[in-house]
PDB file of C-alpha atoms in Angstrom:
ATOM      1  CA  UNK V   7     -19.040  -5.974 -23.364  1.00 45.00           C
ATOM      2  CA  UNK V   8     -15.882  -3.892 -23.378  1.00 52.00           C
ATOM      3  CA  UNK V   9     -17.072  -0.846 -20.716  1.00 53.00           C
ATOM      4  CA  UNK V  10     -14.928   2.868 -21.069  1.00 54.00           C
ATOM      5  CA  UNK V  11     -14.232   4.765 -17.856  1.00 52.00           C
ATOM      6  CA  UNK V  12     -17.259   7.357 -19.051  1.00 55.00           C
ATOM      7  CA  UNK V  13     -19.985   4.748 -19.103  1.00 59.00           C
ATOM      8  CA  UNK V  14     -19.840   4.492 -15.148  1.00 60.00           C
ATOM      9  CA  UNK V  15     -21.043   8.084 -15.146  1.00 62.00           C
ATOM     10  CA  UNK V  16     -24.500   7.041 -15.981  1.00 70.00           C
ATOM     11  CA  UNK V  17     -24.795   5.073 -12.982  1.00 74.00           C
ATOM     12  CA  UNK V  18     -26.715   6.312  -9.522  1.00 80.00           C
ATOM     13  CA  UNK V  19     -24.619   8.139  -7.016  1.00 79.00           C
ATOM     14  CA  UNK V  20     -25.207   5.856  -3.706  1.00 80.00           C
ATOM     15  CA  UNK V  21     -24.285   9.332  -1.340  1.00 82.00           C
ATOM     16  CA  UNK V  22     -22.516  12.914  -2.425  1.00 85.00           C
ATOM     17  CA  UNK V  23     -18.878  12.762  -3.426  1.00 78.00           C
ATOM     18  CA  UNK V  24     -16.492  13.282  -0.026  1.00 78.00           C
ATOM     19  CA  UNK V  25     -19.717  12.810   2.358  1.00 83.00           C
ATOM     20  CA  UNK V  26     -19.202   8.468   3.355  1.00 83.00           C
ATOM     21  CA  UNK V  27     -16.199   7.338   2.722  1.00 83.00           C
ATOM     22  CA  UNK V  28     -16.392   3.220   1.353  1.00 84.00           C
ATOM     23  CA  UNK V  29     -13.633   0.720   0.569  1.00 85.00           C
ATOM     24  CA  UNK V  30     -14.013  -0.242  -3.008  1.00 84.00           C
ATOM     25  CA  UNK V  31     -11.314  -1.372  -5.494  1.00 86.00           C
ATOM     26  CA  UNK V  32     -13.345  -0.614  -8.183  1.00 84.00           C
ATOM     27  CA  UNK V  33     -12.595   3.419  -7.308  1.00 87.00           C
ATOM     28  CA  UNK V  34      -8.840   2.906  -8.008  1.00 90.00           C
ATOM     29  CA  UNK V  35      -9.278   0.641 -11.039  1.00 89.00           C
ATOM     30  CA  UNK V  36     -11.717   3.207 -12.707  1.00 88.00           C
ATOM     31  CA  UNK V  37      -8.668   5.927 -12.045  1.00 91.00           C
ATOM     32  CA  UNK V  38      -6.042   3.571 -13.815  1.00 92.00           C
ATOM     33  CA  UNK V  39      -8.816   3.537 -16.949  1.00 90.00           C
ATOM     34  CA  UNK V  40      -8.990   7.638 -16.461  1.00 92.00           C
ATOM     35  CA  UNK V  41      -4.910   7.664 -16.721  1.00 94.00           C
ATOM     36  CA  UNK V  42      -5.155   5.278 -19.679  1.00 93.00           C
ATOM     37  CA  UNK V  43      -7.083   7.870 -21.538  1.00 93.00           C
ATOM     38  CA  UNK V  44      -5.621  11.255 -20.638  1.00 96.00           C
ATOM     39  CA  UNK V  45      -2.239  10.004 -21.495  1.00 96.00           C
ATOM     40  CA  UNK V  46      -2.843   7.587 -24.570  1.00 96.00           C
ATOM     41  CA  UNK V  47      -0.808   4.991 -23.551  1.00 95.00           C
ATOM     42  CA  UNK V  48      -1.459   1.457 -22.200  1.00 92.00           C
ATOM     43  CA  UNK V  49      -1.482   1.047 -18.620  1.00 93.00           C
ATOM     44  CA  UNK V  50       1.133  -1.624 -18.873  1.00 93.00           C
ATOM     45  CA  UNK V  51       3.208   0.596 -20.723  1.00 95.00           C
ATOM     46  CA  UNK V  52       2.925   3.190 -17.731  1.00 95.00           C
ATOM     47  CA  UNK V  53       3.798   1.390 -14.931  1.00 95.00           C
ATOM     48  CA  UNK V  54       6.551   0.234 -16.661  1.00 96.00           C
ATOM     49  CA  UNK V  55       8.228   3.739 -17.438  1.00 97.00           C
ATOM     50  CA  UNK V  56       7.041   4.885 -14.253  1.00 96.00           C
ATOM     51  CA  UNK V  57       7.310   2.154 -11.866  1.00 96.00           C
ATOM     52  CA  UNK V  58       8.796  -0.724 -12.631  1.00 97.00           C
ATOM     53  CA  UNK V  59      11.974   0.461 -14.270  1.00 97.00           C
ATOM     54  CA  UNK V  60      12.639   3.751 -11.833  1.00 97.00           C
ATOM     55  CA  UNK V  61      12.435   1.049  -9.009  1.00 98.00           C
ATOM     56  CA  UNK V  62      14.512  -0.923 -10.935  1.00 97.00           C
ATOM     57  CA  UNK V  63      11.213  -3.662 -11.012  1.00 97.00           C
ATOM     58  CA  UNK V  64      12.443  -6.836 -13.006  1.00 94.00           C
ATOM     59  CA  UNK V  65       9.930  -9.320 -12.646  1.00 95.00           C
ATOM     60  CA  UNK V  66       6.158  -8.482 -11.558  1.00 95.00           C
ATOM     61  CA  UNK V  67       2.391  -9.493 -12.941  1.00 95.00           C
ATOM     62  CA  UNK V  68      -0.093  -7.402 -13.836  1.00 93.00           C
ATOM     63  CA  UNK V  69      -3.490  -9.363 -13.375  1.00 90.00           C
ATOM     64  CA  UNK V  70      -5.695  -8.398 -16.185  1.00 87.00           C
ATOM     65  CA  UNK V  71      -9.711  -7.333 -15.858  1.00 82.00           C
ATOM     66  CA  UNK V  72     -12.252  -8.949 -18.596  1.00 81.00           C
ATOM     67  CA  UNK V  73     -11.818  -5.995 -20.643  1.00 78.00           C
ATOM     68  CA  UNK V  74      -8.170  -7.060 -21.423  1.00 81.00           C
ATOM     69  CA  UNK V  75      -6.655  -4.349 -19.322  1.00 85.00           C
ATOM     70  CA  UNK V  76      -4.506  -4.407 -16.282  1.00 90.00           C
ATOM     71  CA  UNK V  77      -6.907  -3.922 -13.054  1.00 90.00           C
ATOM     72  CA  UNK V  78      -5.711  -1.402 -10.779  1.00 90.00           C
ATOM     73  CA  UNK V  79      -7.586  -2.385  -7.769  1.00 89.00           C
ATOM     74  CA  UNK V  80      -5.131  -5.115  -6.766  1.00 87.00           C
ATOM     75  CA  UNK V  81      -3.873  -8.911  -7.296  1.00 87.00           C
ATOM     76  CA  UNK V  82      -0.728  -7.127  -8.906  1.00 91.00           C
ATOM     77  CA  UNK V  83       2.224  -9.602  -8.029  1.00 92.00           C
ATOM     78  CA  UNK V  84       5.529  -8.562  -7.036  1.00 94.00           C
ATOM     79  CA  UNK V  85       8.731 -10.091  -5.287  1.00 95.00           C
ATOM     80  CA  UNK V  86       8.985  -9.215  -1.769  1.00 94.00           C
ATOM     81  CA  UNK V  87      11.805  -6.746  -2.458  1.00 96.00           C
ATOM     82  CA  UNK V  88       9.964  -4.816  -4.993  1.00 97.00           C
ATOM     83  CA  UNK V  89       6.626  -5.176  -2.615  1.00 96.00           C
ATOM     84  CA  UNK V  90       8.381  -3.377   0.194  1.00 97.00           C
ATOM     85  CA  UNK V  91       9.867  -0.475  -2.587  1.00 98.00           C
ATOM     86  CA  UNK V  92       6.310   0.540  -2.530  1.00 97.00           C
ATOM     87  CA  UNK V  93       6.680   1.727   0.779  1.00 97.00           C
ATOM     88  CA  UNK V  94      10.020   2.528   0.777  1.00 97.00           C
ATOM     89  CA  UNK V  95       9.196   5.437  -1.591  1.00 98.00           C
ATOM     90  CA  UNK V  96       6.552   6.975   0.380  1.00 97.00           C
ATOM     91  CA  UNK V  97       8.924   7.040   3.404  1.00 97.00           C
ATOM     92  CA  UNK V  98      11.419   8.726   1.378  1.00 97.00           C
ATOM     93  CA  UNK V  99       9.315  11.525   0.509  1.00 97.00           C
ATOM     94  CA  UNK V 100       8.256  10.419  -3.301  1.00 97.00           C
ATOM     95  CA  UNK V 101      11.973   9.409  -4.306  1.00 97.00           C
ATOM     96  CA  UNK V 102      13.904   6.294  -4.770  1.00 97.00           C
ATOM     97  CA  UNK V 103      17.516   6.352  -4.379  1.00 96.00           C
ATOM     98  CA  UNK V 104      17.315  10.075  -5.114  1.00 95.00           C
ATOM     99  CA  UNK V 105      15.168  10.140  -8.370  1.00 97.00           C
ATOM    100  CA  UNK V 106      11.608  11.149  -7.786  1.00 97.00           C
ATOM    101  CA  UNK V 107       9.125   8.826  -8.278  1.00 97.00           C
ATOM    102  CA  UNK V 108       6.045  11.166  -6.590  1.00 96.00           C
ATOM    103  CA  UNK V 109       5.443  14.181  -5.637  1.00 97.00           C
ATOM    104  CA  UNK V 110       6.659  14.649  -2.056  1.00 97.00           C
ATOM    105  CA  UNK V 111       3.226  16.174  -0.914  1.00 98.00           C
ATOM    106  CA  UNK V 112       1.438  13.058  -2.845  1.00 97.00           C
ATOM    107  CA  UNK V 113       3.538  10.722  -1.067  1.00 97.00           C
ATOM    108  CA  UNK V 114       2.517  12.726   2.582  1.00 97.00           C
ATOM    109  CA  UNK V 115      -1.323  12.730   1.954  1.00 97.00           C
ATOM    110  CA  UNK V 116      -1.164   9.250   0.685  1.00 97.00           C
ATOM    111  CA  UNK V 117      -0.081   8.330   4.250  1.00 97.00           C
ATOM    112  CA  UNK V 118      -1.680  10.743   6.450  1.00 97.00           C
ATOM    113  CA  UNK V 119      -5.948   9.186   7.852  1.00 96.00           C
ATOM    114  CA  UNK V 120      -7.478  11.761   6.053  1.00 94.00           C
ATOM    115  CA  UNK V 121     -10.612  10.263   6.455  1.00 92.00           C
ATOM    116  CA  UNK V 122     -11.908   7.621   8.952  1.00 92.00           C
ATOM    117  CA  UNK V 123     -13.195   4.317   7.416  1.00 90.00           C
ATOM    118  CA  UNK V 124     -13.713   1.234   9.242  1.00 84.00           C
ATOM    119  CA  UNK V 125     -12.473   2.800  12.801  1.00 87.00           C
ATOM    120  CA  UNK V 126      -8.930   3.372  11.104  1.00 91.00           C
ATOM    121  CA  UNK V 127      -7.505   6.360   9.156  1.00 95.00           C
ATOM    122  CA  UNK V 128      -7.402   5.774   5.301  1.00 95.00           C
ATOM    123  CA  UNK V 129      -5.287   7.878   2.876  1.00 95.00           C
ATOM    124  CA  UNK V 130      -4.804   7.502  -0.812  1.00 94.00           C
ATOM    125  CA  UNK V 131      -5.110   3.347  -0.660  1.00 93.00           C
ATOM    126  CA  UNK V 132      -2.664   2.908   2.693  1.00 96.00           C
ATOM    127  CA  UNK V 133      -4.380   2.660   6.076  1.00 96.00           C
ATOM    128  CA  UNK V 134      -3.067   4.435   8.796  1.00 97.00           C
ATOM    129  CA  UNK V 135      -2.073   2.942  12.506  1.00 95.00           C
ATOM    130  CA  UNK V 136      -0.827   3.698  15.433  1.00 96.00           C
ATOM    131  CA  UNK V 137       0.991  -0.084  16.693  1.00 95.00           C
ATOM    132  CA  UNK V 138       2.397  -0.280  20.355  1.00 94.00           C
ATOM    133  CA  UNK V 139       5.870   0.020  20.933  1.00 95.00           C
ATOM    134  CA  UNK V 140       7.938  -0.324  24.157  1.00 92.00           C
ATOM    135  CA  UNK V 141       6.199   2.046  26.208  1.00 91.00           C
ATOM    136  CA  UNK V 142       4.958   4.539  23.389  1.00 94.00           C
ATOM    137  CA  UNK V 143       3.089   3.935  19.953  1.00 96.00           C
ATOM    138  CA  UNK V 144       4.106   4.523  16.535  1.00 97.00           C
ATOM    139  CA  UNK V 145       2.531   5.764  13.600  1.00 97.00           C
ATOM    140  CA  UNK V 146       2.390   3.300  10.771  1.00 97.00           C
ATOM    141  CA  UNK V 147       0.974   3.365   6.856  1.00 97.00           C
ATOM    142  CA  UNK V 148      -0.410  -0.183   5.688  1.00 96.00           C
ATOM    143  CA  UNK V 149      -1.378  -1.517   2.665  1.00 93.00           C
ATOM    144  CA  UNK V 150      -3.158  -4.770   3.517  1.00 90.00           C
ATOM    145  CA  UNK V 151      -3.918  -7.063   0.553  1.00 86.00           C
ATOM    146  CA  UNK V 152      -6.059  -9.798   0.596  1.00 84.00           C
ATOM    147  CA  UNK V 153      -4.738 -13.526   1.476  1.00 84.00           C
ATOM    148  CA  UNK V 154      -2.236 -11.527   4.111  1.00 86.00           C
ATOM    149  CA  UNK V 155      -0.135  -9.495   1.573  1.00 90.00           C
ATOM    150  CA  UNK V 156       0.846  -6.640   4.039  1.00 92.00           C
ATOM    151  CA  UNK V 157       3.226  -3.966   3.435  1.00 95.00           C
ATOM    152  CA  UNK V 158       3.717  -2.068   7.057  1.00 96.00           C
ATOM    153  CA  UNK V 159       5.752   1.382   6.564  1.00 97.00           C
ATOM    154  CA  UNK V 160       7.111   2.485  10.374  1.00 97.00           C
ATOM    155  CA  UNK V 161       8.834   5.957   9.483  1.00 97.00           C
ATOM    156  CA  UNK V 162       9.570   7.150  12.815  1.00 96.00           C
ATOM    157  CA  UNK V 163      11.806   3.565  13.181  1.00 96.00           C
ATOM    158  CA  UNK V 164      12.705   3.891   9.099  1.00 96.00           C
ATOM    159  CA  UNK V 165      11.470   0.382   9.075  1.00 97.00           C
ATOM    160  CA  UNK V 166       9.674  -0.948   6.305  1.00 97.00           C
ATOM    161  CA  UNK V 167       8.213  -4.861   6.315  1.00 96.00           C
ATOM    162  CA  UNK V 168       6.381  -6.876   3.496  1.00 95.00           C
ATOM    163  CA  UNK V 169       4.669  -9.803   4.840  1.00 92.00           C
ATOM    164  CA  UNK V 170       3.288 -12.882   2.653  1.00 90.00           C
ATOM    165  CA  UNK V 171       0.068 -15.069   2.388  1.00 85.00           C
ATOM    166  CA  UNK V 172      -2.446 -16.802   0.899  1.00 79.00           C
ATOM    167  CA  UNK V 173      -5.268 -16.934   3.427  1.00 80.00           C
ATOM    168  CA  UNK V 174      -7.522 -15.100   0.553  1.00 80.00           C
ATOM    169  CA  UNK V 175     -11.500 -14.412   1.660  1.00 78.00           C
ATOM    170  CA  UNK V 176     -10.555 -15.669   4.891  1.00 78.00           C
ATOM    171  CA  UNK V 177     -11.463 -13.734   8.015  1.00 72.00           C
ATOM    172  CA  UNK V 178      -8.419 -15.125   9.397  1.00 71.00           C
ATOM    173  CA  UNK V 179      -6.110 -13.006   7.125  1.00 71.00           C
ATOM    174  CA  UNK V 180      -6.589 -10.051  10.132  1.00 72.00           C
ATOM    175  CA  UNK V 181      -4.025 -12.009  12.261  1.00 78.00           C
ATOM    176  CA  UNK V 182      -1.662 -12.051   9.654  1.00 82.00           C
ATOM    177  CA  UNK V 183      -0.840  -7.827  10.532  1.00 80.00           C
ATOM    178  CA  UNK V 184      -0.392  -8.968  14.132  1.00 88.00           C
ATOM    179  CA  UNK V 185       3.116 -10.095  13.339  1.00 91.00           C
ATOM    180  CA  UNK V 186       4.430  -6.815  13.042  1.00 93.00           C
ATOM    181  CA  UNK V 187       3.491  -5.616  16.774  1.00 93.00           C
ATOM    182  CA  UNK V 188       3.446  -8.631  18.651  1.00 92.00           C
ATOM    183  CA  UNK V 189       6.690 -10.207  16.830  1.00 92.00           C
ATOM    184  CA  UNK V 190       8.908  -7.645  14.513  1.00 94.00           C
ATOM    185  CA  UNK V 191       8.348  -4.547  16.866  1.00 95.00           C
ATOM    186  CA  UNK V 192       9.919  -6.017  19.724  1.00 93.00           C
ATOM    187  CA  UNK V 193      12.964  -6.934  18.155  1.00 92.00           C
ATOM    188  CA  UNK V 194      13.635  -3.572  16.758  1.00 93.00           C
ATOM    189  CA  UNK V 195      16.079  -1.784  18.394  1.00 92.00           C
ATOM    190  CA  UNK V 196      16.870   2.223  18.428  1.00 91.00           C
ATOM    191  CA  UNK V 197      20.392   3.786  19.382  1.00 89.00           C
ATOM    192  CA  UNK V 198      21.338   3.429  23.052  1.00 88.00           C
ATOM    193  CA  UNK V 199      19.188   0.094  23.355  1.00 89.00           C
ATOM    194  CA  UNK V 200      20.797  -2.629  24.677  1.00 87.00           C
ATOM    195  CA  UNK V 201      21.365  -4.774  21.536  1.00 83.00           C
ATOM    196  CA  UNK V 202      22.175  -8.025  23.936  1.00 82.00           C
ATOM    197  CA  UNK V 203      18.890  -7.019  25.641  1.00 84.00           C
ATOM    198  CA  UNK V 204      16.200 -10.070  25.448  1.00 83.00           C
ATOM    199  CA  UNK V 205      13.543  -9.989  22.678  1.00 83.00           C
ATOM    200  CA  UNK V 206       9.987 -10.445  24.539  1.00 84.00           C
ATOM    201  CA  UNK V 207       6.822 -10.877  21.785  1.00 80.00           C
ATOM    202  CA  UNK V 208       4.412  -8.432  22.462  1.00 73.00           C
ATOM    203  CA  UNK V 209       0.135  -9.349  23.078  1.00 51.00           C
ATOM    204  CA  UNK V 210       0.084  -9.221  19.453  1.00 43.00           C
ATOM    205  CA  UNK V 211      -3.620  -6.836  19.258  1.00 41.00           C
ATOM    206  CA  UNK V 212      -3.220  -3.891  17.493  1.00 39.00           C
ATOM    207  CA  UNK V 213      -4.530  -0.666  19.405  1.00 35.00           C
TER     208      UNK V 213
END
């Protein structure tokens, strides 16, 4: 049976709201139903007016929930290109190519650890990290699908990667992140590096 975003009121609070933070993709699909409704219009219909063709988004799939609608809490499918514009948008304070797509303190917040889950910082569905880098660390904002589909937004290096897999409800699918730091970082190179300088892989662990 077809369920509306107010039945899941009725059902038991496991803790207070904002006391335990929990991973659950259910939270962010039950948002996309609340959107539905305060803007009567099809979810579909949204992200395409307000995501897909501001970021200039030709060819993506939404993956659609029993009810018939579009689940928001992933398996969304997008070229690489338009995977990484994801990022590229927060990094750019909310704007692509100058238009704005989010609110510039929405895009902050989203990837700032405002809350500590799983011994990393979380912000609006990114994760927050710091990865090693020649002699320093720097902070990173992740969003890290299942099967290995990683986006890795470095703004400090204005570097943005999308990585690819299909290792899905494997355990393995952690090592898939460990390409950035132990394989992409060290190749990156800031002004006044030596750009003939040798590229050594890093341990590949994150911190």
């Amino acid at each position: 049976a077809r369920r509306e975003p107010e039945d899941y009121g009725g059902l038991p609070m496991e803790s207070d709201p904002g006391t335990h933070p929990v991973y659950c993709s259910i939270a962010a699909h039950l948002a996309g139903g609340v959107i539905a409704r305060v803007a009567k219009r099809s979810l579909p219909d949204l992200f395409r007016d307000l995501v897909a063709v501001p970021l200039e988004m030709r060819r993506y799939y939404l993956n659609l929930a029993p009810t018939g609608d579009p689940y928001m809490g992933g398996g969304v499918r997008f070229l690489p290109r338009d995977f990484m514009k994801l990022a590229q948008v927060h990094m750019d304070g909310g704007r692509w190519k100058g238009l704005r797509i989010l609110p510039e303190e929405w895009a902050r917040r989203s990837t700032s650890p405002l809350r500590d889950l799983r011994g990393r910082g979380y912000g609006y569905l990114w994760w927050v990290e710091d990865l090693p880098y020649k002699n320093r660390t720097v902070r990173a904002f992740l969003a890290l699908g299942n099967g290995g589909n990683n986006i890795v937004g470095i703004p400090e290096l204005d570097l943005v990667v999308a990585l690819y897999g299909a290792n899905y409800a494997s355990r393995t699918t952690g090592k898939i992140r460990e390409i950035v730091p132990r394989s992409i970082l060290p190749a990156v190179r800031e002004p006044g590096d030596d750009t003939k300088a040798h590229v050594v892989e890093g341990g590949g662990g994150n911190p």
